[in-house]
PDB file of C-alpha atoms and ligand atoms in Angstrom:
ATOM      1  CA  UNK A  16     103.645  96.686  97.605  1.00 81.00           C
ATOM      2  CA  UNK A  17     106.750  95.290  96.507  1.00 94.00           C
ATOM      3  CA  UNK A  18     108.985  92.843  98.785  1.00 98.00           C
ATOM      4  CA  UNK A  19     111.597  95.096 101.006  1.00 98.00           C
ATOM      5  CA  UNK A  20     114.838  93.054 101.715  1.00 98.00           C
ATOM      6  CA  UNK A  21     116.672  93.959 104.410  1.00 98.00           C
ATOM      7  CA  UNK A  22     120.291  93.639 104.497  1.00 98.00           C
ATOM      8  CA  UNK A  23     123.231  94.299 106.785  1.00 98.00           C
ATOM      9  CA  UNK A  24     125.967  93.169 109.371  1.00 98.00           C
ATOM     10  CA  UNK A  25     125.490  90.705 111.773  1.00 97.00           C
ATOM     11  CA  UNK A  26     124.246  92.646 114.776  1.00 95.00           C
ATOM     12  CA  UNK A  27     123.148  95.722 112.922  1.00 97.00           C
ATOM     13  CA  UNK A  28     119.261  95.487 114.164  1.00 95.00           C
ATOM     14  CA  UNK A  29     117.487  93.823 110.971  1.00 97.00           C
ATOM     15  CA  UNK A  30     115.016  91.923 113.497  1.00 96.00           C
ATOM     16  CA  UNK A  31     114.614  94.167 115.588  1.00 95.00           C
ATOM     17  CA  UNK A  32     113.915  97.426 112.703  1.00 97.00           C
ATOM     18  CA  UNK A  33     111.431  94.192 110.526  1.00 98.00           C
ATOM     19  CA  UNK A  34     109.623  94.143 114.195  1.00 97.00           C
ATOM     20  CA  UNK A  35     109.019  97.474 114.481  1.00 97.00           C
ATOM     21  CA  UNK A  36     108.047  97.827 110.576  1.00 97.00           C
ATOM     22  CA  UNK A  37     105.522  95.042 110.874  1.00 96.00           C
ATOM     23  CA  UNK A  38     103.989  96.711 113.659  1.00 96.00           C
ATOM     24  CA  UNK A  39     103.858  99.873 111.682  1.00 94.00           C
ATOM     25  CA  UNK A  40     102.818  99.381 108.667  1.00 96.00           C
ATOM     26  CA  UNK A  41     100.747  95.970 106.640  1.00 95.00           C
ATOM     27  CA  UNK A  42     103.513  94.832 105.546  1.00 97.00           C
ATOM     28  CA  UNK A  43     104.346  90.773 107.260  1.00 96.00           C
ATOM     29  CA  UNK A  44     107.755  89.947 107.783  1.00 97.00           C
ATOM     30  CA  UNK A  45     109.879  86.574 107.808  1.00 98.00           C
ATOM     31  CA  UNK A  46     113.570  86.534 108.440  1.00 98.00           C
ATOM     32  CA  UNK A  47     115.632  83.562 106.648  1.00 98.00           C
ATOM     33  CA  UNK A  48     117.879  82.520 109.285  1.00 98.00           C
ATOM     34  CA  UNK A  49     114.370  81.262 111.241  1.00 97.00           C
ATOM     35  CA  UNK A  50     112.638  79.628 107.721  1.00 98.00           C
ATOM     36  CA  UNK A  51     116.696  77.628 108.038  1.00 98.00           C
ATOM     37  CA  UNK A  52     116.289  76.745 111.484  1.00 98.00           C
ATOM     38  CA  UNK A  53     112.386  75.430 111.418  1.00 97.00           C
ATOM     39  CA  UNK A  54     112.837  73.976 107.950  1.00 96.00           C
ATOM     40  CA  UNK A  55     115.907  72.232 109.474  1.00 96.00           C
ATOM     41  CA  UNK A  56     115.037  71.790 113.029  1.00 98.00           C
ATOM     42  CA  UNK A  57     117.832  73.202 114.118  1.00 97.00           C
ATOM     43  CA  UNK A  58     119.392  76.092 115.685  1.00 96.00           C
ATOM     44  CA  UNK A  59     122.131  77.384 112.914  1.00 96.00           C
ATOM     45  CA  UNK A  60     125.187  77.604 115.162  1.00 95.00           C
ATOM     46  CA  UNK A  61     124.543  73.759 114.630  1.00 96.00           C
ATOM     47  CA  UNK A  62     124.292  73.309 111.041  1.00 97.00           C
ATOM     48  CA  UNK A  63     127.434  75.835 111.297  1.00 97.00           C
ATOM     49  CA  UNK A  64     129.094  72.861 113.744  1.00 96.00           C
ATOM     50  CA  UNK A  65     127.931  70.151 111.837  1.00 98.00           C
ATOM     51  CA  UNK A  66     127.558  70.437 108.387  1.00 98.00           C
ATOM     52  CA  UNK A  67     129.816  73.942 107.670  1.00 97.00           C
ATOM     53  CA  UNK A  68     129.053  77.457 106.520  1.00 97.00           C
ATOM     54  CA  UNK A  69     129.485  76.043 102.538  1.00 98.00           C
ATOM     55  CA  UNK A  70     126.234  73.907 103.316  1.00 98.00           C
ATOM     56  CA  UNK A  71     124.264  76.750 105.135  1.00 98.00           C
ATOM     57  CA  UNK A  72     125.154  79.152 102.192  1.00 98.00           C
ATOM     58  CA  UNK A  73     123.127  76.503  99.610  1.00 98.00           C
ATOM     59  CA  UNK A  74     120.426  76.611 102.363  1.00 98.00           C
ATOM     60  CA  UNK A  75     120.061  80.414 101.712  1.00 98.00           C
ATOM     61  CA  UNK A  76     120.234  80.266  98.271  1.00 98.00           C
ATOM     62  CA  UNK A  77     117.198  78.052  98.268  1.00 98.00           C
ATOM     63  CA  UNK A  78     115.125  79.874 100.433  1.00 98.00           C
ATOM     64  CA  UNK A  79     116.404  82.845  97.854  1.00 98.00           C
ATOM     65  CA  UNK A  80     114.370  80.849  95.062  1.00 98.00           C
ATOM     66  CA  UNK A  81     111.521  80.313  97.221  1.00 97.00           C
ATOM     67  CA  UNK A  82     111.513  83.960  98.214  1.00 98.00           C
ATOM     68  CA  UNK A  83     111.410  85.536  94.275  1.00 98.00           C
ATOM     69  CA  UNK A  84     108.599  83.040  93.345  1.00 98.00           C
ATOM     70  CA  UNK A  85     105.992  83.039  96.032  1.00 97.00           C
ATOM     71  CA  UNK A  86     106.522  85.526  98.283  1.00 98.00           C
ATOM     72  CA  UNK A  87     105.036  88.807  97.976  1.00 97.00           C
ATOM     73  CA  UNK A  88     104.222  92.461  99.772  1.00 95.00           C
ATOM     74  CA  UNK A  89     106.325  91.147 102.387  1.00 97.00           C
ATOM     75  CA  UNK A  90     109.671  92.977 104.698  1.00 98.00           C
ATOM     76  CA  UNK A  91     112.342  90.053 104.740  1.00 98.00           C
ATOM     77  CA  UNK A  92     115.018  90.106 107.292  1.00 98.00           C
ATOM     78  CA  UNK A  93     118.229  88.441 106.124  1.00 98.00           C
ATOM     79  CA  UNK A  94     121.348  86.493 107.507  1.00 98.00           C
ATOM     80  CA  UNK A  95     124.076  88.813 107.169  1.00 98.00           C
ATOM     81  CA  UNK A  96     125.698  86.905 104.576  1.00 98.00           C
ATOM     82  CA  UNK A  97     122.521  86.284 102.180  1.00 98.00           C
ATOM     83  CA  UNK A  98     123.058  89.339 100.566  1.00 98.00           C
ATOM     84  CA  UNK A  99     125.300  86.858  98.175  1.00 98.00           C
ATOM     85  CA  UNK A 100     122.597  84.858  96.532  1.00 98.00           C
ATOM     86  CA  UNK A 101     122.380  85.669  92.635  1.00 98.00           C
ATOM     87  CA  UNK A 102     118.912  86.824  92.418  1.00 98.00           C
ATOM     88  CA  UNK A 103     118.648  89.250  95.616  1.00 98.00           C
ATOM     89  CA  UNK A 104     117.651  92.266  93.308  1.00 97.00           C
ATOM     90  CA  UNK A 105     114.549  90.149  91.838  1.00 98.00           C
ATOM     91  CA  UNK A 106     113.124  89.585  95.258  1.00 98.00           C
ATOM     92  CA  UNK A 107     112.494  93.684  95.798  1.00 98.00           C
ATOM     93  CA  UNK A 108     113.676  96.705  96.914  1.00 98.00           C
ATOM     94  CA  UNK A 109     116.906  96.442  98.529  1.00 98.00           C
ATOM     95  CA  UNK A 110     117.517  98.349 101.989  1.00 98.00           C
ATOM     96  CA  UNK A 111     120.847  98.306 103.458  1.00 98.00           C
ATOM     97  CA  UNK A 112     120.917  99.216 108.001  1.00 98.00           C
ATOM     98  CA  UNK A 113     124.254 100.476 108.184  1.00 98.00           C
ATOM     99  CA  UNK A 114     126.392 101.368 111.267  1.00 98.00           C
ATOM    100  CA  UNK A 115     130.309 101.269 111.976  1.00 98.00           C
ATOM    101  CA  UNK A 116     131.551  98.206 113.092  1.00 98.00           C
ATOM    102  CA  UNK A 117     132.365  99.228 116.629  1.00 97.00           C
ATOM    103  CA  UNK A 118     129.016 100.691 117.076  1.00 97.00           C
ATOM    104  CA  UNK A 119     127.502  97.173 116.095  1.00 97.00           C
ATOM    105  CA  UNK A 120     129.523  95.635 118.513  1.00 95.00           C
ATOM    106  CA  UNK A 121     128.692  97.608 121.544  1.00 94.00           C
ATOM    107  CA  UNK A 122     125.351  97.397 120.459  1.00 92.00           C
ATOM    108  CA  UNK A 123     125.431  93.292 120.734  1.00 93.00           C
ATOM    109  CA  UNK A 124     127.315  94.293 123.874  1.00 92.00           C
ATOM    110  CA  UNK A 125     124.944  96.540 125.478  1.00 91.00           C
ATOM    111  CA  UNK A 126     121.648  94.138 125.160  1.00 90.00           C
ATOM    112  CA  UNK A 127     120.681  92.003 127.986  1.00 90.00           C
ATOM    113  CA  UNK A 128     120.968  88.902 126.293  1.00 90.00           C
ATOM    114  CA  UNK A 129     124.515  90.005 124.710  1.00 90.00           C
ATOM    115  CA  UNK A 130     125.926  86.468 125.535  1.00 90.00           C
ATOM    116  CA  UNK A 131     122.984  84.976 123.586  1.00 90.00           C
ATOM    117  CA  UNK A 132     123.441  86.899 120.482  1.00 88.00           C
ATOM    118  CA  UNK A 133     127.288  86.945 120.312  1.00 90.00           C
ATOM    119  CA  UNK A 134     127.519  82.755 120.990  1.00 89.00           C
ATOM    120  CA  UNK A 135     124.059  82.016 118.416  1.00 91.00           C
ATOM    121  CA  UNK A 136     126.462  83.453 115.497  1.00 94.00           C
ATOM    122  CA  UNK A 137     129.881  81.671 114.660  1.00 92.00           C
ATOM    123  CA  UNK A 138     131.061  84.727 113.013  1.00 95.00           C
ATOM    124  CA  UNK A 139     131.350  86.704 115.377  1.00 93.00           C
ATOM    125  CA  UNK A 140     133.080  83.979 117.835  1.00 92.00           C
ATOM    126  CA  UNK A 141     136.899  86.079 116.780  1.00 94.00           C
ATOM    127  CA  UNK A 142     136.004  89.802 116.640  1.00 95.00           C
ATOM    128  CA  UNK A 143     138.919  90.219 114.795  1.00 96.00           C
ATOM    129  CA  UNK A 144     138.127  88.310 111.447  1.00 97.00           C
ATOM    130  CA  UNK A 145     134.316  89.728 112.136  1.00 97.00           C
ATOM    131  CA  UNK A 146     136.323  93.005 111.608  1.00 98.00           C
ATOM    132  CA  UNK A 147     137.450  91.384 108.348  1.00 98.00           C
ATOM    133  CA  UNK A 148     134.844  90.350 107.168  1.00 98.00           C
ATOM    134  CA  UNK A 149     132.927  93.784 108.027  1.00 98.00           C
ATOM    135  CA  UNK A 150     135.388  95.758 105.990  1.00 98.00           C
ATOM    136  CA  UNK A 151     135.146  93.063 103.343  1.00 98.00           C
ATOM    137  CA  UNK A 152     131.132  93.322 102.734  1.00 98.00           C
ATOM    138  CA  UNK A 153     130.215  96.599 103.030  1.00 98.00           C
ATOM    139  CA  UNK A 154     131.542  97.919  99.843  1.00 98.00           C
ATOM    140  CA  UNK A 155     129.301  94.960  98.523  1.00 98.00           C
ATOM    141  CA  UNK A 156     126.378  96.122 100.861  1.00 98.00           C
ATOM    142  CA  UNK A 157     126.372  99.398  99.795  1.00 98.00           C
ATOM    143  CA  UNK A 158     126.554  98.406  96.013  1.00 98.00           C
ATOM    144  CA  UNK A 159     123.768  96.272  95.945  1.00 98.00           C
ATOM    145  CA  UNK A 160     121.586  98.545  98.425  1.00 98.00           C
ATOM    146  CA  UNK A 161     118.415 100.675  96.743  1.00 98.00           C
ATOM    147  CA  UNK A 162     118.145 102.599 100.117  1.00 98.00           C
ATOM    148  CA  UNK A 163     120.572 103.116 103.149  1.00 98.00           C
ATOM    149  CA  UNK A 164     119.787 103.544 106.655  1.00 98.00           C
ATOM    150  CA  UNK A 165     122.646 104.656 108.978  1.00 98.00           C
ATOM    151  CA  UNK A 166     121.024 103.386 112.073  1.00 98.00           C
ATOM    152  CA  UNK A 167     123.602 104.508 114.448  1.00 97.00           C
ATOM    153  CA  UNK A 168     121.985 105.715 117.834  1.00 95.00           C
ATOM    154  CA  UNK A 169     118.796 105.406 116.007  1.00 97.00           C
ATOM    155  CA  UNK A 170     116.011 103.493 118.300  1.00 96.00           C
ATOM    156  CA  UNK A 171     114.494 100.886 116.061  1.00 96.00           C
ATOM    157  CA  UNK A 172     111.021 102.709 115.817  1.00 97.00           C
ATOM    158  CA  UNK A 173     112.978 105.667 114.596  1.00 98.00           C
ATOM    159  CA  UNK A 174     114.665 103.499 111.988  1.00 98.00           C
ATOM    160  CA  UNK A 175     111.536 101.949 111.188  1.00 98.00           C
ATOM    161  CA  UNK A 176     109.954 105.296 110.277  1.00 97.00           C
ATOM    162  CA  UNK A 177     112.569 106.433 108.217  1.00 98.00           C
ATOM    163  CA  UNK A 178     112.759 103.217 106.174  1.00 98.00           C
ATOM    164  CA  UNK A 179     108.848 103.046 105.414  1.00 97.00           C
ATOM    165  CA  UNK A 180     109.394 107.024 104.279  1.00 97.00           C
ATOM    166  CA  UNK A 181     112.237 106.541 102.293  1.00 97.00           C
ATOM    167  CA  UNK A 182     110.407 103.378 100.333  1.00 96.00           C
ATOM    168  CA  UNK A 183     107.696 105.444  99.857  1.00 95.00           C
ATOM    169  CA  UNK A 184     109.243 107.813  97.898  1.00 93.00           C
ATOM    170  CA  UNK A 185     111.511 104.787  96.468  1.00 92.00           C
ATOM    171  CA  UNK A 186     108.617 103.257  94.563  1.00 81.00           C
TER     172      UNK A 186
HETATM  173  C1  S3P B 225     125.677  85.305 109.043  1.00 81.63           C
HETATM  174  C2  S3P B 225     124.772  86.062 109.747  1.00 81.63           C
HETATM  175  C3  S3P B 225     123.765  85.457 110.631  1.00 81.63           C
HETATM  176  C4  S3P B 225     123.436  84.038 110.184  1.00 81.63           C
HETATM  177  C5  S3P B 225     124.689  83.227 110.086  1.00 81.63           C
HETATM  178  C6  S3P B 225     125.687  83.821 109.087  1.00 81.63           C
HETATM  179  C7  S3P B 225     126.662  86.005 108.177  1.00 81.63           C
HETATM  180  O1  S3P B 225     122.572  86.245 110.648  1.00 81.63           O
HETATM  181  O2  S3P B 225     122.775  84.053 108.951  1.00 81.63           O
HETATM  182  O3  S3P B 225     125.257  83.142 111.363  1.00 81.63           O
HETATM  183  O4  S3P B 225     127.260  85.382 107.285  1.00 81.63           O
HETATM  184  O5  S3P B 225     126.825  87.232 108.356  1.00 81.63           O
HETATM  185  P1  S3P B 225     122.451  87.693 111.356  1.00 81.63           P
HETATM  186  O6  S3P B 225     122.946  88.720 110.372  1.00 81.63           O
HETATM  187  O7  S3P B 225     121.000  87.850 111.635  1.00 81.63           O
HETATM  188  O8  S3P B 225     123.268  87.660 112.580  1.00 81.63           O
END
């Protein structure tokens, strides 16, 4: 089994869809933003505050080393922006959960603990520049992706299904 890296927007369902893979299927899953905030201690909205994105980003490219050397048969969630680090391609197949950006929004919106996951993310504080930034990254998202999942008004079980099928046939 090779690695499956999940990418995607902020928002989009990555933890959520790795849950429901896990749960599915032998495959383990870690997410990088939680290996930052336990290697660190914490939360990331506070290495954000304190030591600034720039810092966070070598953080991720770290873990990214980690990641190709010694991890293996394993579903990784990622930080919406880790999609950057140089080697993403060697760590395995790439799987892109793509939506509109409105739809991600309501989404956020829509969840009982919206407040929660809107303030634990500094990019999202202005929706306006997270509209930027959107727009910005998915031409990058979709270049780099091996598989695409539109997951709009998907469930994440339903998601989940499709993405184990479509690796399937992938490898
Ligand atoms: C970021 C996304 C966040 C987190 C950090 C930066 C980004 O993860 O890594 O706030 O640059 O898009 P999620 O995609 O899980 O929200």
């Amino acid at each position: 089994m090779k690695n499956i890296v999940l990418i995607g927007f902020m928002g989009v369902g990555k933890g959520s869809i790795a849950r429901e893979v896990s749960l599915n299927s032998d495959y383990m899953t870690v997410d990088t933003d939680d290996i930052i905030e336990s290697m660190q201690n914490r939360k990331i909205k506070k290495i954000f505050e304190t030591d600034g994105e720039q810092y966070f980003r070598t953080l991720e490219k770290d873990i990214s080393i980690w990641l190709q050397k010694s991890v293996k048969n394993t579903l990784i969630s990622t930080g919406g922006g880790f999609y950057k680090v140089k080697n993403l391609k060697k760590i395995g197949t790439i799987v892109l959960l793509d939506s509109p950006f409105d739809s991600i929004i309501q989404r956020i919106k829509e969840h009982p603990n919206a407040e929660n996951k809107l303030k634990k993310r500094p990019l999202l504080a202005d929706l306006e520049k997270a509209k930027e930034l959107y727009d910005l990254r998915r031409p990058e998202y979709l270049a780099l992706a091996d598989i695409v999942i539109d997951v709009t008004d998907k469930t994440a079980l339903e998601c989940s299904k499709e993405l184990l099928k479509k690796v399937k046939k992938n490898d």
